Tab-separated table of C-alpha atoms in Angstrom:
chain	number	residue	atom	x	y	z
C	82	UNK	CA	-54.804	26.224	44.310
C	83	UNK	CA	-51.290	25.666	43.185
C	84	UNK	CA	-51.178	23.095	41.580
C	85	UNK	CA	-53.823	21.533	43.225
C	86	UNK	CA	-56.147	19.748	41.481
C	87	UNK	CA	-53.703	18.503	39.159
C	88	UNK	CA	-51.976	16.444	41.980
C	89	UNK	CA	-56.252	15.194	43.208
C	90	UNK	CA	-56.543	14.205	39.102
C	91	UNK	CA	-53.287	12.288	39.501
C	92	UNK	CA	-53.982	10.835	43.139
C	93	UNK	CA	-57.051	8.948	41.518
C	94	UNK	CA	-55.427	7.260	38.793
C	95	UNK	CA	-53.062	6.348	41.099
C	96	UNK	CA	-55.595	5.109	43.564
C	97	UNK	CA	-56.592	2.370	40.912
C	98	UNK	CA	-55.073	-0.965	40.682
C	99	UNK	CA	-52.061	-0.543	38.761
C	100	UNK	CA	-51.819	-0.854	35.253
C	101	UNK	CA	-55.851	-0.478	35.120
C	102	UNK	CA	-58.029	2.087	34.507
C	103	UNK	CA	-60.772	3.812	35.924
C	104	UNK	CA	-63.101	6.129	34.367
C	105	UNK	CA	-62.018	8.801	33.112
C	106	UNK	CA	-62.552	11.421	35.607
C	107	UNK	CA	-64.043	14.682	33.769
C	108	UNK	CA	-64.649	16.469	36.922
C	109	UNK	CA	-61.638	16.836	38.054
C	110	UNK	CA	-60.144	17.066	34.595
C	111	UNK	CA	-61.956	20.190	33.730
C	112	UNK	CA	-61.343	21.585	37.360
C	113	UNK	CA	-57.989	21.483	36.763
C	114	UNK	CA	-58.152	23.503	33.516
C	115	UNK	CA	-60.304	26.273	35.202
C	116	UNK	CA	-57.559	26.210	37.768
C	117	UNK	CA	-54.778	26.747	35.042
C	118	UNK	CA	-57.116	29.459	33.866
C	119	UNK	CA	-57.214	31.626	37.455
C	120	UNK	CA	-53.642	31.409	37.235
C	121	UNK	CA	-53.036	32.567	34.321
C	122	UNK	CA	-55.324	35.659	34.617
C	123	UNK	CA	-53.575	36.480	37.747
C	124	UNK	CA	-49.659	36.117	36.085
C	125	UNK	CA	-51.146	38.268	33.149
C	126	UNK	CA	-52.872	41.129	36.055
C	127	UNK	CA	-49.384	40.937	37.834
C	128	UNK	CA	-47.512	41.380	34.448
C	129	UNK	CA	-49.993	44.689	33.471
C	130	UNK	CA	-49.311	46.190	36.652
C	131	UNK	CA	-45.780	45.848	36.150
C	132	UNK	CA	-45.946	47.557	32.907
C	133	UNK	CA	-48.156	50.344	34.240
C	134	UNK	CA	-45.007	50.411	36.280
C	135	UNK	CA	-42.995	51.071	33.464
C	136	UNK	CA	-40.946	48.016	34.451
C	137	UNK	CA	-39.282	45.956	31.590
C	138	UNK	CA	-41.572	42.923	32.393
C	139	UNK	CA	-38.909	40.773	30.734
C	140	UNK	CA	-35.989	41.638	33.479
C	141	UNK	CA	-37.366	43.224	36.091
C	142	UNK	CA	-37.492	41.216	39.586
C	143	UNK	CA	-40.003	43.109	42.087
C	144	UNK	CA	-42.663	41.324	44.439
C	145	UNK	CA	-45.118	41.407	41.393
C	146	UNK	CA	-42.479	39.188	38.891
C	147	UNK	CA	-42.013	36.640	41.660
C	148	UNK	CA	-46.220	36.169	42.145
C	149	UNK	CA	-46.341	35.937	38.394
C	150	UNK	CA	-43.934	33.680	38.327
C	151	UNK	CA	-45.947	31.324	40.396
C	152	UNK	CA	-48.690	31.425	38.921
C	153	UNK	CA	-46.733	30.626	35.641
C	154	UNK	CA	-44.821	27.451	37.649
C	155	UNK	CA	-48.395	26.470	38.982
C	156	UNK	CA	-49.884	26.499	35.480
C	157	UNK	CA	-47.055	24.801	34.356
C	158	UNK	CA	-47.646	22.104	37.105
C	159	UNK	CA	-51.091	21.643	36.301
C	160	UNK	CA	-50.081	21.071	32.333
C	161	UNK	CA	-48.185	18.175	33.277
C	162	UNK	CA	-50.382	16.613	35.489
C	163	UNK	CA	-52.966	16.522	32.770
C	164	UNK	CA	-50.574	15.241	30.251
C	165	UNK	CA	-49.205	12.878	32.502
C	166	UNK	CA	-52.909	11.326	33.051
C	167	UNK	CA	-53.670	11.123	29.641
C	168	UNK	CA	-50.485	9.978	28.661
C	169	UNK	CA	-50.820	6.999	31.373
C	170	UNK	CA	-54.300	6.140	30.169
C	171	UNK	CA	-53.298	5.768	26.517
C	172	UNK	CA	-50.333	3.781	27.562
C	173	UNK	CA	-52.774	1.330	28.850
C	174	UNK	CA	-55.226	1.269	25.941
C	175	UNK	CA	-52.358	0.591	24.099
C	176	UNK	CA	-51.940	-2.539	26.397
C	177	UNK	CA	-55.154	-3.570	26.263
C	178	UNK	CA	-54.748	-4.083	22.531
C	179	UNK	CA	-51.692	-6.193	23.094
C	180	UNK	CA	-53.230	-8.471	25.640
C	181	UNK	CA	-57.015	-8.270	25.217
C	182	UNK	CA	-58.345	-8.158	21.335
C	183	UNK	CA	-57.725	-5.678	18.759
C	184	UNK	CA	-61.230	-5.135	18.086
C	185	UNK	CA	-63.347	-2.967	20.498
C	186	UNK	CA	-65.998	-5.147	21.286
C	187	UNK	CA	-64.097	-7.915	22.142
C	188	UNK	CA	-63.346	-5.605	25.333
C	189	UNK	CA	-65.715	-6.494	28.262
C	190	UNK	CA	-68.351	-4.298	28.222
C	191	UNK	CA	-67.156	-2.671	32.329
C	192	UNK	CA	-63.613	-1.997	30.432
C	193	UNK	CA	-65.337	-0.277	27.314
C	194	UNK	CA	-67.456	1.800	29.738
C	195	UNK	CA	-64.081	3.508	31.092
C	196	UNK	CA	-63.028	4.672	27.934
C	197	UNK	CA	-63.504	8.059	26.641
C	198	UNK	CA	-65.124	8.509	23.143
C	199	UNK	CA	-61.472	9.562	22.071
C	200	UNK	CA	-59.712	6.511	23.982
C	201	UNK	CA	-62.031	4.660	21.670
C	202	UNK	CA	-60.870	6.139	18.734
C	203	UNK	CA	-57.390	5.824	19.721
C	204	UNK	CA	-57.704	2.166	20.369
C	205	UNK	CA	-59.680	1.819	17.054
C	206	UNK	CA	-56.953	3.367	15.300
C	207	UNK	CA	-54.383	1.509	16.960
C	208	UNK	CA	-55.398	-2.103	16.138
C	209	UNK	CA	-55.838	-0.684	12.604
C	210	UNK	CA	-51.791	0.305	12.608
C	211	UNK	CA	-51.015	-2.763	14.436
C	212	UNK	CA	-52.778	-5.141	11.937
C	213	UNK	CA	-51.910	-3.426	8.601
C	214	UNK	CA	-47.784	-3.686	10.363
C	215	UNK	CA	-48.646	-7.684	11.339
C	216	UNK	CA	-49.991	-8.169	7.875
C	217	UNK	CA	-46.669	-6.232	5.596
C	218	UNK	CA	-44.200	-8.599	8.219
C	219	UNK	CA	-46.476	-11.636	7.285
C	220	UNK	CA	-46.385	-12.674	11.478
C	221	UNK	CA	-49.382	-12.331	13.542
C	222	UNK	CA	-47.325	-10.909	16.497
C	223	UNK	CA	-50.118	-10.772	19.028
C	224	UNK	CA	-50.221	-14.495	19.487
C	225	UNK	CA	-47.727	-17.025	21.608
C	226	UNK	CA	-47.281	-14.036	24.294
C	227	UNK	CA	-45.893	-17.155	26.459
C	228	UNK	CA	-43.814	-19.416	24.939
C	229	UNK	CA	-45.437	-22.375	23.484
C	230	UNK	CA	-45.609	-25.872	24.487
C	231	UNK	CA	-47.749	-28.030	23.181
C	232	UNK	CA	-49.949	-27.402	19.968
C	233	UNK	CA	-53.361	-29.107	21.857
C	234	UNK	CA	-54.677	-27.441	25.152
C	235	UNK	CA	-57.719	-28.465	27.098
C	236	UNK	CA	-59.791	-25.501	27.882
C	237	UNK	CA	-63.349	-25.355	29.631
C	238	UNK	CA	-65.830	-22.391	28.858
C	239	UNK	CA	-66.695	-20.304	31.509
C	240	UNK	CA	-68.620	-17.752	29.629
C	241	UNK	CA	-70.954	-18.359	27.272
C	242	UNK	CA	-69.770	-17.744	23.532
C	243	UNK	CA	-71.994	-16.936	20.542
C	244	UNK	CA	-72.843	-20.198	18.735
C	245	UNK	CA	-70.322	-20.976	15.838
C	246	UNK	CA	-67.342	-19.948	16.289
C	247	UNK	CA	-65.057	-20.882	13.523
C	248	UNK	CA	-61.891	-22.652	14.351
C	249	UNK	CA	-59.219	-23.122	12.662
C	250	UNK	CA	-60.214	-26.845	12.133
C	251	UNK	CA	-64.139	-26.494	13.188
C	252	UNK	CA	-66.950	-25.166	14.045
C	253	UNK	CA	-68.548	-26.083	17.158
C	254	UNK	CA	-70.851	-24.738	19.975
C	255	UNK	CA	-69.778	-23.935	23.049
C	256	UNK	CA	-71.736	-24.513	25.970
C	257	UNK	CA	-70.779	-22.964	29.336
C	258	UNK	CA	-68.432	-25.637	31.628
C	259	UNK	CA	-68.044	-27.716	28.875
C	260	UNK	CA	-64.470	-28.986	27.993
C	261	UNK	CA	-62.664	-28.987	24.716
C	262	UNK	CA	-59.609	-29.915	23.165
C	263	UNK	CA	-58.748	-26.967	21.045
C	264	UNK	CA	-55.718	-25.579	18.796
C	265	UNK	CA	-53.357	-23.334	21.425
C	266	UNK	CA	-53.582	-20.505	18.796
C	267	UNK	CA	-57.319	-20.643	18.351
C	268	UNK	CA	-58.013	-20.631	22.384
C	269	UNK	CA	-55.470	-18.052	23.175
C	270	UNK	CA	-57.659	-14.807	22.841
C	271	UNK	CA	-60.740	-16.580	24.387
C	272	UNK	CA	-58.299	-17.583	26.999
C	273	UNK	CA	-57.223	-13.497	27.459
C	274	UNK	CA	-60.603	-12.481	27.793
C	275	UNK	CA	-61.511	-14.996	30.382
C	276	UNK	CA	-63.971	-16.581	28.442
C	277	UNK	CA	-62.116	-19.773	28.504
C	278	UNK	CA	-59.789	-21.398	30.977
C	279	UNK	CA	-56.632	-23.243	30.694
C	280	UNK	CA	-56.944	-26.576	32.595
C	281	UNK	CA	-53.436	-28.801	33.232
C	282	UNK	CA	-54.208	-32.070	34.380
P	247	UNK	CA	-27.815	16.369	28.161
P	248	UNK	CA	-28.262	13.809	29.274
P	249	UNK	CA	-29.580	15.334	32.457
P	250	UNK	CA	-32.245	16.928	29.888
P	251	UNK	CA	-32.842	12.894	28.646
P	252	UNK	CA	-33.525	11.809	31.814
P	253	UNK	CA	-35.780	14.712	33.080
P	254	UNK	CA	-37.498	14.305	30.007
P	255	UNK	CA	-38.599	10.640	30.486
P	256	UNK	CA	-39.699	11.543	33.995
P	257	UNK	CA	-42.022	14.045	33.101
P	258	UNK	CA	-45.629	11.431	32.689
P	259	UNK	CA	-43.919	9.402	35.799
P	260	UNK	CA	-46.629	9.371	37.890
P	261	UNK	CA	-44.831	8.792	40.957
P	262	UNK	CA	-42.307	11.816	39.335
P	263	UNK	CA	-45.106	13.633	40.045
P	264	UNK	CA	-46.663	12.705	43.033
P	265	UNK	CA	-43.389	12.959	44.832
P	266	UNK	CA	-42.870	16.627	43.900
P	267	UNK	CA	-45.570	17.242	45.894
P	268	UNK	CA	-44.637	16.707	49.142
P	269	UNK	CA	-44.165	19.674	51.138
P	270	UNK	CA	-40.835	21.373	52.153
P	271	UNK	CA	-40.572	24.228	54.542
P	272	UNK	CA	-38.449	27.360	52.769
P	273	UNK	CA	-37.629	30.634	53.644
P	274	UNK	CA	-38.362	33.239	51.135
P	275	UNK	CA	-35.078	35.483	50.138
P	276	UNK	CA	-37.719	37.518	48.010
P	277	UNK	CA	-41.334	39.218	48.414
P	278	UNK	CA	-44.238	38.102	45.851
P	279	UNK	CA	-47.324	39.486	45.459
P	280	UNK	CA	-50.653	38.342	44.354
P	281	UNK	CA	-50.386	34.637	45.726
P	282	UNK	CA	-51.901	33.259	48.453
P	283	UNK	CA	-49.313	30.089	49.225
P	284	UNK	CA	-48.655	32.002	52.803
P	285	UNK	CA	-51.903	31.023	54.843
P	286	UNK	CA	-50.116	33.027	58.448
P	287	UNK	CA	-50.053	35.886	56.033
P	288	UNK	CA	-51.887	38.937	56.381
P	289	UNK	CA	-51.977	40.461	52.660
P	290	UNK	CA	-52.006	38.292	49.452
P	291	UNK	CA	-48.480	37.882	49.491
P	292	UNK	CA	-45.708	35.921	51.186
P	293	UNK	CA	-43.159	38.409	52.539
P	294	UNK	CA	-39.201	38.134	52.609
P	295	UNK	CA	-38.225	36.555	55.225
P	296	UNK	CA	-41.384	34.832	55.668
P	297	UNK	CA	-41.172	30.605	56.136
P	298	UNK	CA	-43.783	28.578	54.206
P	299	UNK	CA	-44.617	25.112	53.877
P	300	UNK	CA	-44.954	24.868	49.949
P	301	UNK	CA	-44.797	21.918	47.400
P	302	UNK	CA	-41.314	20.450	46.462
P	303	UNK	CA	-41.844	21.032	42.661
P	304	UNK	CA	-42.349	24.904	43.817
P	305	UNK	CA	-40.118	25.159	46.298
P	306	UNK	CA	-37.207	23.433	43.768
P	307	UNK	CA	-37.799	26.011	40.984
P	308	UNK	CA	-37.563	29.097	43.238
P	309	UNK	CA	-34.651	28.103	44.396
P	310	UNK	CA	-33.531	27.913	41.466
P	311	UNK	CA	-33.523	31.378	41.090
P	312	UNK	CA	-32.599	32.456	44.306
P	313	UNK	CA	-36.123	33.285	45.498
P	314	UNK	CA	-35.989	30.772	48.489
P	315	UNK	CA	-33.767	28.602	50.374
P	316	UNK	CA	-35.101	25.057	51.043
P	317	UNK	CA	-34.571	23.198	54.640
P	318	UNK	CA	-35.251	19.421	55.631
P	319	UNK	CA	-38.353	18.465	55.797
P	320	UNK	CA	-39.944	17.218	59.600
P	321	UNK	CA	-39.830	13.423	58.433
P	322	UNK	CA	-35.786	13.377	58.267
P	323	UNK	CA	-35.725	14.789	61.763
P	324	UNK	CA	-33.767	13.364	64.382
P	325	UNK	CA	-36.190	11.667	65.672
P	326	UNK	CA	-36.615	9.521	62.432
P	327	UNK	CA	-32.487	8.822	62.197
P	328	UNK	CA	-32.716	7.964	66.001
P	329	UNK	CA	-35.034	5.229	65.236
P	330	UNK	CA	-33.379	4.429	61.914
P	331	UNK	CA	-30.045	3.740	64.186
P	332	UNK	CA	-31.979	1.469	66.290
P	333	UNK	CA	-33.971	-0.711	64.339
P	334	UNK	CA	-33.553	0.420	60.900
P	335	UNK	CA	-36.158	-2.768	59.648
P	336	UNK	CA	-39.091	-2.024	61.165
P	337	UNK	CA	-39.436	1.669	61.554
P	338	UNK	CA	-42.474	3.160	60.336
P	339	UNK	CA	-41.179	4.807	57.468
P	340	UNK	CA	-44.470	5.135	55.127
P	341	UNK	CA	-46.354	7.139	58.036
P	342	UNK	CA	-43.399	9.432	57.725
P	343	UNK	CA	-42.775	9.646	54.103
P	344	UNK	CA	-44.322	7.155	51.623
P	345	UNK	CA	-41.916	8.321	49.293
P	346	UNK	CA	-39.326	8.264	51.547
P	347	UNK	CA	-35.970	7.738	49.330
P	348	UNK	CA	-37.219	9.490	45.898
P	349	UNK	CA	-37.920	12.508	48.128
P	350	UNK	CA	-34.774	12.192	50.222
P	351	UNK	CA	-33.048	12.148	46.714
P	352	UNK	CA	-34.531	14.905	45.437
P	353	UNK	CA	-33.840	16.834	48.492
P	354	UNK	CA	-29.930	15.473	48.859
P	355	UNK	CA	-28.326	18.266	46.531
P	356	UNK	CA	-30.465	21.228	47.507
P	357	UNK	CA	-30.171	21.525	51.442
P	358	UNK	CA	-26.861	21.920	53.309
P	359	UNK	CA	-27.040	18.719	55.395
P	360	UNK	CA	-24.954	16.477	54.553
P	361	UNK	CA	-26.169	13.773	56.402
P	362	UNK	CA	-28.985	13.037	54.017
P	363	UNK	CA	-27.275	10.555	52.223
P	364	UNK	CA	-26.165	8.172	54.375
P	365	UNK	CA	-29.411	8.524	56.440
P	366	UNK	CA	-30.632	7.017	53.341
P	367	UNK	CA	-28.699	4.528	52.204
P	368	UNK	CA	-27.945	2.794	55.459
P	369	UNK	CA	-31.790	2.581	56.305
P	370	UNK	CA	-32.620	0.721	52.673
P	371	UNK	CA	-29.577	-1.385	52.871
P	372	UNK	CA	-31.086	-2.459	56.542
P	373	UNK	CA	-34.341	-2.601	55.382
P	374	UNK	CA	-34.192	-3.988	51.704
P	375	UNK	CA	-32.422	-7.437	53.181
P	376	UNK	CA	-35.132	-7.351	55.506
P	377	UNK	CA	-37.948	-7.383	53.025
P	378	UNK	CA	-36.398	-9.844	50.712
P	379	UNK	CA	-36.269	-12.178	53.664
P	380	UNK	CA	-39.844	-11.852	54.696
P	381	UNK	CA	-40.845	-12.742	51.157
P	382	UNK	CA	-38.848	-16.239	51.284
P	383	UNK	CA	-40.429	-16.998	54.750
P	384	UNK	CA	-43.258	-14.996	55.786
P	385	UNK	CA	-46.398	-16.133	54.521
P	386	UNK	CA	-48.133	-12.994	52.916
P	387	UNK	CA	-50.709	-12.642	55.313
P	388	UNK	CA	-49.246	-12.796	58.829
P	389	UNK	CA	-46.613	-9.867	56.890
P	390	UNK	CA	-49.335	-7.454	56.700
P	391	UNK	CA	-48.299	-5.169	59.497
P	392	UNK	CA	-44.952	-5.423	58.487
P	393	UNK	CA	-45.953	-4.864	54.829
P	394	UNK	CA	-47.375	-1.152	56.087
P	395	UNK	CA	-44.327	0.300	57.415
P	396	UNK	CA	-42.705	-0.045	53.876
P	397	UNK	CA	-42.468	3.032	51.686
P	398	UNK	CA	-43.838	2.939	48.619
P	399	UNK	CA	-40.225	2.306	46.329
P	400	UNK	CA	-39.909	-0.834	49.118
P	401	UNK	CA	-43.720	-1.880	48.414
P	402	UNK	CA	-42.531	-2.047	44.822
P	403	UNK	CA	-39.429	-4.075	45.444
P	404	UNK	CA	-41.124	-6.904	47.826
P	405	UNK	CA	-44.125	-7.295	45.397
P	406	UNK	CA	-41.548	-7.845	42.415
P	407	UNK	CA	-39.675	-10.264	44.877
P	408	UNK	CA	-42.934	-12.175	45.921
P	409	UNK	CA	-44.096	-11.974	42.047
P	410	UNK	CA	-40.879	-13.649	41.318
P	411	UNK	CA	-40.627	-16.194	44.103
P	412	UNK	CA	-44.212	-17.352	43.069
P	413	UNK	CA	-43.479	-17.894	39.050
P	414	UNK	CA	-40.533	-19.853	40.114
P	415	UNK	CA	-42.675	-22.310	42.236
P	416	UNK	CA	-45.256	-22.192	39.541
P	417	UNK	CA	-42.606	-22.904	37.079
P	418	UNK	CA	-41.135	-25.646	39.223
P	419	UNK	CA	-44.651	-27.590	40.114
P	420	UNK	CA	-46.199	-26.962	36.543
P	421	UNK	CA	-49.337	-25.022	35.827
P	422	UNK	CA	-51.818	-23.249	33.718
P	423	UNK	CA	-49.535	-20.910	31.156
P	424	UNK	CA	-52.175	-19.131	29.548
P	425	UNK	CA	-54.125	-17.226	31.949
P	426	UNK	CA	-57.009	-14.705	31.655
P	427	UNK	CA	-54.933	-10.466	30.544
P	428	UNK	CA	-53.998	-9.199	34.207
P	429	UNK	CA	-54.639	-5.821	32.726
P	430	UNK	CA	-58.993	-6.862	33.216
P	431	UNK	CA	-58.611	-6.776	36.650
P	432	UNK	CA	-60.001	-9.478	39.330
P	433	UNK	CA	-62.811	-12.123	37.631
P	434	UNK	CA	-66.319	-10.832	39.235
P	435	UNK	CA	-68.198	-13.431	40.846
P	436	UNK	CA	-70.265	-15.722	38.879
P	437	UNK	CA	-73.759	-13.916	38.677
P	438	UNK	CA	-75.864	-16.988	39.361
């Protein structure tokens, strides 16, 4: 109970691969507020006894401070442990933004169904910052995230895309396992979502 | 302050975290009431004088203010350091600690051994050249067993080494640049 659940909350993001998410985990989230909650009714019973007492709750050290004051450190545990997972998770929201697509339903679907409604938001509201700073610089700063070589890649489709996608230079169909000879810049995010591959022969 | 910088920055570590709670034993200097952290005890409380195996994070604040005195935990015993002195590269270090340093670390300026230390920092000198040389000649698969004696701050280090090692041959033999964001995880298997 001290501290508990927060460490179990913690334990299963950690149990994920790193740097990607699982669901987030309610049950355990909440459990670990009503935990924070049964400690601090038990600091605040230890604290009214002591004034009963007529102890000066502030300096006094008895039996009853020292319980109190673990409840108060295990509270204080527990607070971190939640911040600390929601914290993490945003980091990597923030990351999927950077490396994914800065709209939301360019996410796969399995990746959008981990979010919470809030993540959502957040991520929303991130690409929103993120594009209104690209456009005042005048650089699109989510492109070239490995340094460029040549300006023409062959790609092949592995997934298939919605008909007409506009290109820079065209608009084509494309057709699952068939192979193009596209712009870098323009295969790029198909590329990130896995939608498209790279080939190097 | 800059003590209060760097605790600061720790705080959403997640492995800050998880390595606070491994569990010291302490002796309690000072009765509290009300908790039940004591499971030998009798009454909701865990008497002076009483020894308890509690959380580090715990443990390190009460000491703090004199409430308990912290002593080495069972996986620096002497039976560890014997082995460490004998073959510091392939002891079994993750069964005894996976956090092994961080919590040694942690533990170095609050107990009265002094020994700590250089318990530490002879075992990953032994054992860091060790993993750095499996990565250049081991193939990843027969290194498996060898792979689950390392703690978790040595998992880290050979998994940067190999990640390193293999962009270099990458880089050297040519290859596909752009490849699908790491952060969506292993492709699924085609559905048909």
């Amino acid at each position: 109970m001290y501290g508990r659940k927060g460490y179990q909350l913690l334990k299963d993001f950690a149990s994920g691969e790193k740097g990607q998410l699982k669901p987030f985990n309610s049950k355990l989230f909440d459990e670990t507020i009503e935990e924070c909650d049964q400690n601090h009714h038990l600091m605040q019973s230890l604290m009214r006894k002591m004034q009963q007492e007529d102890l000066d709750v502030q300096n006094s050290r008895n039996a009853d401070h020292y319980g109190a004051l673990i409840h108060h450190l295990s509270l204080m545990r527990n607070k971190r442990c939640l911040m600390a997972y929601v914290y993490n998770r945003a980091e990597i929201v923030r990351d999927l933004a950077w490396r994914v697509g800065l709209e939301l339903l360019d996410l796969p679907s399995e990746i959008q169904e981990k979010l919470t409604s809030l993540e959502k938001e957040y991520f929303k509201n991130h690409s929103v910052t993120l594009k209104s700073y690209m456009g005042k610089v005048g650089i699109e700063l989510n492109v070239d995230m490995v340094p460029p070589k040549d300006p023409y890649i062959k790609v092949r489709i592995l997934d298939d895309i919605d008909e007409g996608i506009v290109l820079s230079d065209k608009t084509t169909n494309f057709a699952r396992h068939s192979m193009h000879f596209l712009k870098r810049t323009d295969a790029e995010p198909y590329i990130a979502r896995g939608q498209m591959e790279e080939l190097t022969d | 302050m800059s003590e209060i910088c760097q605790r600061k920055s720790k705080y959403y570590d997640i492995d800050d975290i998880l390595v606070e709670e491994e569990y010291v034993p302490v002796l309690f200097h000072k009765t509290a009431n009300g908790v039940t952290i004591d499971p030998s005890a009798e009454t909701n409380c865990a008497e002076q004088g009483s020894k308890v195996e509690v959380p580090f994070w715990l443990a390190h604040e009460l000491q703090l203010r004199q409430a308990v005195s912290i002593n080495l935990p069972a996986c620096f015993d002497q039976k560890t350091r014997l082995q460490v002195q004998a073959d510091a590269a392939y002891v079994d270090l993750r069964s005894r600690c996976p956090y092994f340093y961080e919590f040694g670390c942690k533990l170095e300026p609050l107990v009265t051994d002094r020994t700590l230390g250089i318990l530490l920092s002879t075992a990953f000198k032994i054992r860091y050249k060790e993993a750095l040389t499996k990565v250049y000649t081991a193939a990843h698969i027969t290194a498996s067993k060898y792979l689950s004696f390392l703690t978790k701050e040595e998992t880290n280090l050979y998994e940067a080494a190999h990640l390193s090692s293999t962009a270099f041959k990458k880089w050297k033999t040519g290859g596909r640049r752009l490849e699908r964001a790491s952060i969506l995880g292993r492709k699924r298997k085609d559905s048909n």
